[in-house]
Short mmCIF file of C-alpha atoms and ligand atoms in Angstrom, two decimals:
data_model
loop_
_atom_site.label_atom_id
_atom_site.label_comp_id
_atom_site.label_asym_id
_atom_site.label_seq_id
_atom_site.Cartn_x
_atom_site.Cartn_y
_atom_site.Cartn_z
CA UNK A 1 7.48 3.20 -19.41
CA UNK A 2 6.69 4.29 -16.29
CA UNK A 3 6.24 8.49 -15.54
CA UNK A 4 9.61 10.03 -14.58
CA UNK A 5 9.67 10.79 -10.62
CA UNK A 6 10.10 13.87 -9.06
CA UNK A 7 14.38 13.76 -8.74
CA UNK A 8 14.46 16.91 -6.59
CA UNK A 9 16.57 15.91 -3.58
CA UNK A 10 15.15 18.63 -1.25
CA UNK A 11 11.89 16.78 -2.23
CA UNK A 12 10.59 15.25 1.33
CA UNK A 13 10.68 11.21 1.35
CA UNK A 14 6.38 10.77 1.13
CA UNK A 15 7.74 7.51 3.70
CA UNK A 16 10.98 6.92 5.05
CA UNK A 17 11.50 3.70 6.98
CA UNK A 18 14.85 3.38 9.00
CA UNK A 19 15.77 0.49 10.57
CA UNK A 20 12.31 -0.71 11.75
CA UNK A 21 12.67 -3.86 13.49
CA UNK A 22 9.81 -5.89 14.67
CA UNK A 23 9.34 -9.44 16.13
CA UNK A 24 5.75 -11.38 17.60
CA UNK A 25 6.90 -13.29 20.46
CA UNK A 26 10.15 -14.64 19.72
CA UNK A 27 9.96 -14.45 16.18
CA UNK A 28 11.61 -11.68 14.15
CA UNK A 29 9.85 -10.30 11.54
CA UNK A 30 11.34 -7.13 10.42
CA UNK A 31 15.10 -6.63 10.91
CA UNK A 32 16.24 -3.45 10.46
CA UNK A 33 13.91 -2.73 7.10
CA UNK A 34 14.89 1.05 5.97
CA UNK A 35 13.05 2.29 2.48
CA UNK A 36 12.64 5.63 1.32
CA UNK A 37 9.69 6.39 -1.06
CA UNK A 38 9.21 10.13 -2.78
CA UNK A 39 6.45 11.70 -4.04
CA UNK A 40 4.62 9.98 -7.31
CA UNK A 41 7.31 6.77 -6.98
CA UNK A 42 5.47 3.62 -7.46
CA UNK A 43 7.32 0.99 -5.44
CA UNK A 44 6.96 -2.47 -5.92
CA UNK A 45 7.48 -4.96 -3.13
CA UNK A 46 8.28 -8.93 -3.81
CA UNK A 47 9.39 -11.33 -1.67
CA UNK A 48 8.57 -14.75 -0.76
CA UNK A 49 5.40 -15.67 1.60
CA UNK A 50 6.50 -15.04 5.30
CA UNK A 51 9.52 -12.69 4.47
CA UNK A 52 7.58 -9.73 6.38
CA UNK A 53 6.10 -7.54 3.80
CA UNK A 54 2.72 -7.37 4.97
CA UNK A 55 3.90 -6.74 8.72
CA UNK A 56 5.87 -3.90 7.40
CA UNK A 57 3.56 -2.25 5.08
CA UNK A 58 1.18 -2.47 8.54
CA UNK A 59 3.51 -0.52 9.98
CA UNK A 60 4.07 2.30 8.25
CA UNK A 61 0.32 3.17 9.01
CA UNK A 62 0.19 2.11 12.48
CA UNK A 63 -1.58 -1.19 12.44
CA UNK A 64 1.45 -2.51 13.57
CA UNK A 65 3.56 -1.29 16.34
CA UNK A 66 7.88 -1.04 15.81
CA UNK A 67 10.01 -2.43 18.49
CA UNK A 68 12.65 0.04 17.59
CA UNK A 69 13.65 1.90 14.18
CA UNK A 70 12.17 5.36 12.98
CA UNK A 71 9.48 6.03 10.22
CA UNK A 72 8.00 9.14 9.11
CA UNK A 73 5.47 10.31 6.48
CA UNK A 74 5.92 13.27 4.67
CA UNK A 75 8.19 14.54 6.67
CA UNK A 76 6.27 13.62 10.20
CA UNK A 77 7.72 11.43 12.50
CA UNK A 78 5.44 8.21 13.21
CA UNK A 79 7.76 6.54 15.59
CA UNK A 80 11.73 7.59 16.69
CA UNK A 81 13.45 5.56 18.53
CA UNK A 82 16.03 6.92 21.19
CA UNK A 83 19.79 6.50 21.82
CA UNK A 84 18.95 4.55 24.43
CA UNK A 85 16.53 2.14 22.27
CA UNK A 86 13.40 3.24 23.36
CA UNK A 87 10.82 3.59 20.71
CA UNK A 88 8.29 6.41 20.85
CA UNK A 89 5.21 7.26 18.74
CA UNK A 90 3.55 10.63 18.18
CA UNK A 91 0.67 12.03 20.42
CA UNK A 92 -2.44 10.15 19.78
CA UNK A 93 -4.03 13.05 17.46
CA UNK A 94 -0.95 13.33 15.65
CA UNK A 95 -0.27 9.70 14.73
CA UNK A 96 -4.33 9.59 13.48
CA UNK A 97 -3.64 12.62 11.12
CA UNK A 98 -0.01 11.13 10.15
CA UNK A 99 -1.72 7.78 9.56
CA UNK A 100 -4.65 9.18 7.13
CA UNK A 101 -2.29 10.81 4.95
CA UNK A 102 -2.24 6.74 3.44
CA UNK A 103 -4.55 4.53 2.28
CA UNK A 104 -4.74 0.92 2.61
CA UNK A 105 -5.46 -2.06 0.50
CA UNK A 106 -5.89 -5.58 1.46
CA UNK A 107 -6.05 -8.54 -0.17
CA UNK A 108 -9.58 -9.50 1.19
CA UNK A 109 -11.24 -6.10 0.28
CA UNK A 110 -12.85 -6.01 4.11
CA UNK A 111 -15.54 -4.06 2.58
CA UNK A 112 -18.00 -3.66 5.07
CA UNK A 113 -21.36 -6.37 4.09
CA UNK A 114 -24.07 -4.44 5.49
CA UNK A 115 -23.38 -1.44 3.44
CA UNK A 116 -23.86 -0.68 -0.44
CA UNK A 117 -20.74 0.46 -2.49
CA UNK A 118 -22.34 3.87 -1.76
CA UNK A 119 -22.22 3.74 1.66
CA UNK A 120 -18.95 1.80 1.91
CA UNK A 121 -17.41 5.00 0.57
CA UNK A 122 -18.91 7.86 2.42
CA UNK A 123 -18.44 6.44 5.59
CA UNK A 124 -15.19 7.31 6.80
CA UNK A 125 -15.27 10.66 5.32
CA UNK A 126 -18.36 11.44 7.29
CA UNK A 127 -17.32 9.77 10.24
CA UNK A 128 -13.89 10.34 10.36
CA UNK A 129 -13.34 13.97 8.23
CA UNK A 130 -17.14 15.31 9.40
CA UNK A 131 -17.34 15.56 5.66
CA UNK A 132 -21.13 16.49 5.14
CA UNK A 133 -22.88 13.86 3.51
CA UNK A 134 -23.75 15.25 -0.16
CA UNK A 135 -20.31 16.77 -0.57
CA UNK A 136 -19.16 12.77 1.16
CA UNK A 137 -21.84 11.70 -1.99
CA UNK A 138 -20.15 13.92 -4.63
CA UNK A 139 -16.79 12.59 -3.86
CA UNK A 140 -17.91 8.77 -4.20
CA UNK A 141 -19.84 8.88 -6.91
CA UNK A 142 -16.84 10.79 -8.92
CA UNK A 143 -14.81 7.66 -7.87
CA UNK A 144 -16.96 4.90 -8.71
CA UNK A 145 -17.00 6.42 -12.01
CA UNK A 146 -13.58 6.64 -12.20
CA UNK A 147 -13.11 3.05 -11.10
CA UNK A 148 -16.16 2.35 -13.72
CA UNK A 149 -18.57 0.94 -11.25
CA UNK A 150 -20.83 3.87 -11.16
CA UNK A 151 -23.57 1.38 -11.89
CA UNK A 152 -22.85 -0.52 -8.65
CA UNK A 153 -23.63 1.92 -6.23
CA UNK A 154 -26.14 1.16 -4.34
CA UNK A 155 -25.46 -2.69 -4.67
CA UNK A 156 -23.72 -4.53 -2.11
CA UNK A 157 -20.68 -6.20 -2.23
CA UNK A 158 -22.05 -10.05 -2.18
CA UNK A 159 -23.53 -8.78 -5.31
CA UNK A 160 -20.29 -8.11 -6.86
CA UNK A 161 -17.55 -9.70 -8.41
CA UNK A 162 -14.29 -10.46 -6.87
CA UNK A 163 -12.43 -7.93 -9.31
CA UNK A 164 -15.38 -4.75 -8.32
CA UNK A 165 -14.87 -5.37 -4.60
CA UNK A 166 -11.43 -4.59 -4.95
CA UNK A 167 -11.99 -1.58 -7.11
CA UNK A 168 -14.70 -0.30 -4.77
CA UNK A 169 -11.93 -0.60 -1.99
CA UNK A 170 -9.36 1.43 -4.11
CA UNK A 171 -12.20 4.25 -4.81
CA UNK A 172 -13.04 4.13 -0.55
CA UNK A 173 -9.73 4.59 -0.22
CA UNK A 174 -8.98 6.98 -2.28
CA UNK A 175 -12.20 8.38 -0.92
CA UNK A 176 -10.38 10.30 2.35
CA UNK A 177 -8.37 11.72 -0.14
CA UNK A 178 -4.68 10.15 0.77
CA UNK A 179 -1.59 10.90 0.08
CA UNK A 180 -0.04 8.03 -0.40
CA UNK A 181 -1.74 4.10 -1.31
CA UNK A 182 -0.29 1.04 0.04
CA UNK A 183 -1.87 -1.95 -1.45
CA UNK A 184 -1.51 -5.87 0.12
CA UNK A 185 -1.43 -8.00 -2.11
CA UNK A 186 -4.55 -6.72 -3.78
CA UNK A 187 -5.14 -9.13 -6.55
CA UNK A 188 -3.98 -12.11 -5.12
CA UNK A 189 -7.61 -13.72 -3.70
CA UNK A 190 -8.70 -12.81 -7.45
CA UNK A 191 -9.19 -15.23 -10.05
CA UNK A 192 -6.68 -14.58 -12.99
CA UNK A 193 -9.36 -13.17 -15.17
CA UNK A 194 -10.69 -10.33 -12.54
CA UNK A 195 -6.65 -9.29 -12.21
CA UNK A 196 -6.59 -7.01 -14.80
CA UNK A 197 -9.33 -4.55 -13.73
CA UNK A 198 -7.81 -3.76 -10.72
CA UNK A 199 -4.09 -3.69 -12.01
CA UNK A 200 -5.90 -1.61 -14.70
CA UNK A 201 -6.91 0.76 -11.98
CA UNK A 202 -3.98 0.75 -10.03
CA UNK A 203 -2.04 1.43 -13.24
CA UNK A 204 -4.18 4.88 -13.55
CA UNK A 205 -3.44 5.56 -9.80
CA UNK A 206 0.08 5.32 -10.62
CA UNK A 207 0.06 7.15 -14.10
CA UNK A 208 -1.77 10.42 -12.15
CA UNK A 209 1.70 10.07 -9.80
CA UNK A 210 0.19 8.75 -6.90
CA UNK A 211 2.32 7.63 -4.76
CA UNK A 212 2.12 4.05 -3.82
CA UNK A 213 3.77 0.84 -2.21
CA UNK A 214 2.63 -2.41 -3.42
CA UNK A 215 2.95 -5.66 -2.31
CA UNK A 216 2.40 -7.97 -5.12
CA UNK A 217 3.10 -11.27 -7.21
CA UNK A 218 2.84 -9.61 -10.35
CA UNK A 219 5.83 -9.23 -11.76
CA UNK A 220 4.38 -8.23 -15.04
CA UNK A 221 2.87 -4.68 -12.90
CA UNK A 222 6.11 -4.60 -11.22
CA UNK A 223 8.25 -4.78 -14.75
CA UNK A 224 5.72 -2.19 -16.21
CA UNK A 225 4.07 0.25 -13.88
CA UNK A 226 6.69 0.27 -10.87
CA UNK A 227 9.15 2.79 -10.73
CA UNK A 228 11.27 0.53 -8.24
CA UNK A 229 11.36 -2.82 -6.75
CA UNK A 230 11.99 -3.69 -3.33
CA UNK A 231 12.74 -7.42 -2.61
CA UNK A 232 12.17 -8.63 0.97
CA UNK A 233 13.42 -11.87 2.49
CA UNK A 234 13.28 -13.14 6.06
CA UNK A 235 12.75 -10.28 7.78
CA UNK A 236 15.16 -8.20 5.47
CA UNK A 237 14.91 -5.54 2.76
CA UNK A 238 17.73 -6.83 0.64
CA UNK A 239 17.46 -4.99 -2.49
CA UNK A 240 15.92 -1.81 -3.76
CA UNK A 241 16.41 -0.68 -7.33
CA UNK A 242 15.13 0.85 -10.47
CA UNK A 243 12.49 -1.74 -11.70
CA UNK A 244 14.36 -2.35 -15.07
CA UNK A 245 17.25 -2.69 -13.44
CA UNK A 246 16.05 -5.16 -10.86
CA UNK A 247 14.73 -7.54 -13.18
CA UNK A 248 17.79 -6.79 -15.49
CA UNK A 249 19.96 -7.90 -12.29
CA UNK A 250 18.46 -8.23 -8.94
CA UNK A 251 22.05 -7.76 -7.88
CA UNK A 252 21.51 -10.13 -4.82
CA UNK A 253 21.39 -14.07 -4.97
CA UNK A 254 17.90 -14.36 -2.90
CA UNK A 255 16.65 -11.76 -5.02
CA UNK A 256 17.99 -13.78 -8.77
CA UNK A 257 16.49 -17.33 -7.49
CA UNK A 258 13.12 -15.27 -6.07
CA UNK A 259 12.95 -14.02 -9.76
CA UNK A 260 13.78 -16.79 -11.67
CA UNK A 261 10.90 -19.10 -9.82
CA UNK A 262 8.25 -16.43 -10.39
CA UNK A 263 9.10 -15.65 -13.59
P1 ADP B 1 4.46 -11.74 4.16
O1 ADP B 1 3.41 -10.67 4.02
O2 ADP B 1 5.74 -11.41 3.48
O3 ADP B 1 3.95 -13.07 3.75
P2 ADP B 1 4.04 -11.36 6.99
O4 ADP B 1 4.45 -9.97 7.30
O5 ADP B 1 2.59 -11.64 6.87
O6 ADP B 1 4.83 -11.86 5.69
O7 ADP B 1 4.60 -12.34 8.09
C1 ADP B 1 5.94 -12.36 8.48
C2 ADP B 1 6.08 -13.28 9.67
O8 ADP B 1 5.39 -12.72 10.77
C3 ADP B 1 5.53 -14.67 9.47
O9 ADP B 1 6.38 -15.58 10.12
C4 ADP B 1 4.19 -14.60 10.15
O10 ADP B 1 3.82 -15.86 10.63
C5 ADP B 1 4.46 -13.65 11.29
N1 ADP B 1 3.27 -12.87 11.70
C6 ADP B 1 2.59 -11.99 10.94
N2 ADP B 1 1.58 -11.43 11.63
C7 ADP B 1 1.63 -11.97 12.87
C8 ADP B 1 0.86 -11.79 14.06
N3 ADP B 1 -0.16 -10.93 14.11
N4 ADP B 1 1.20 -12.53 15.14
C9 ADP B 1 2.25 -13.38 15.12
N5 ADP B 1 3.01 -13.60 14.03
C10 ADP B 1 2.71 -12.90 12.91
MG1 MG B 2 1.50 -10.78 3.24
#
């Protein structure tokens, strides 16, 4: 069973979404997508390929600009949108701090090649943070060890397996110290045999209450580790519940025939 949440309403939403709308070109993408997510709540996010969940987790770091709606972290307004439907972000130094209190997760690792594991990880604390580079050292090598690929460090990443890239990309990650981890799809360009270590890891993430939103096909994570699952289709967040009580009744009709092909 998943940890119990913190259920103190005065609690600050970690992300609140509201009405976020979002088209390229002519094509909606997002349409009017509201979530709330609180502190240690592991969220799972399912949907069918093209319904928008990749463009929205994008968003609530700023890789993706709103066309209207409101989102704010922690507390801290990302983007508002005015009465008059005018979206606004905050100041530039403001939306950088806002946007580092999450960490990020593709699918494709985008580990950078020219660098070993070691330096993959120090690099935006140094850069970024002006961490110094032994206590930027210190902090890696604790999280390759937690991710179990203390071994790897000064390997690069063609070296590695599909399943260590994507555990080296949790632990840089996790390496500028975030809040909050929002994870694409992260085992999906895995063969099924490398899944497990990572889901392994993320599982760990989730049982020391991080808080994180995943978009996944693993139902058998979302059943087990999530707290809630959101179900997104065309554009639209049509359902969020309790995770035993989504898969006990998705409670929508998308959501039931979504459920009963992946399952
Ligand atoms: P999902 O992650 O659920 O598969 P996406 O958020 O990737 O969905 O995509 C939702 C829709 O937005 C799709 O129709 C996709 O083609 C479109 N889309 C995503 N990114 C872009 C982009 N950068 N430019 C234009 N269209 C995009
Ligand atoms: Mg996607």
């Amino acid at each position: 069973m998943p940890n119990s949440i913190s259920d103190t309403t005065r609690d600050v939403p970690m992300i609140e979404a509201r009405g976020v709308h979002k088209a390229f070109g002519a094509n909606p993408v997002l349409r009017g997508v509201s979530l709330q997510v609180r502190r240690g709540e592991v969220v799972a996010v399912i949907g069918p390929s093209g319904s928008g969940k990749s463009t929205f987790l994008r968003c609530l770091n700023h890789l993706e600009t709103i066309d209207s709606g409101h989102i704010a972290i922690e507390g801290e307004t990302l983007a508002s949108t005015d009465a008059q439907g005018r979206c606004s972000y905050a100041p530039e130094a403001e939306l950088r701090r806002i946007c580092r209190k999450s960490g990020m997760v593709f699918q494709h690792f985008n580990l950078f090649p020219h660098l070993t594991v070691l330096e993959n990880l120090i690099e935006a604390p140094m850069v970024v943070q002006g961490v110094a580079r032994g206590a930027a050292v210190a902090r890696a090598e604790a999280l390759l060890a937690k991710v179990g690929l203390s071994a790897k460090r000064d390997n690069y990443p063609e070296r590695l397996s599909g399943g260590q890239k994507q555990r080296v990309a949790i632990a840089r990650a996790l390496c500028m110290e975030p809040d909050i981890m929002l994870f694409d799809e992260p085992t999906s360009a895995l063969d099924p045999e490398l899944t497990g270590e990572v889901l392994r890891t993320m599982r760990e993430l989730a049982e020391e209450r991080m808080t994180m939103l995943v978009v996944t096909h693993e139902m058998g994570f979302a059943r087990e580790v999530a707290h809630t699952v959101a179900f997104m289709d065309q554009g639209e967040l049509v359902a969020a519940r309790p995770a035993a009580e989504f898969f006990a009744d998705p409670g929508h009709e998308r959501a039931r025939a979504f459920l009963q092909h992946m399952l």
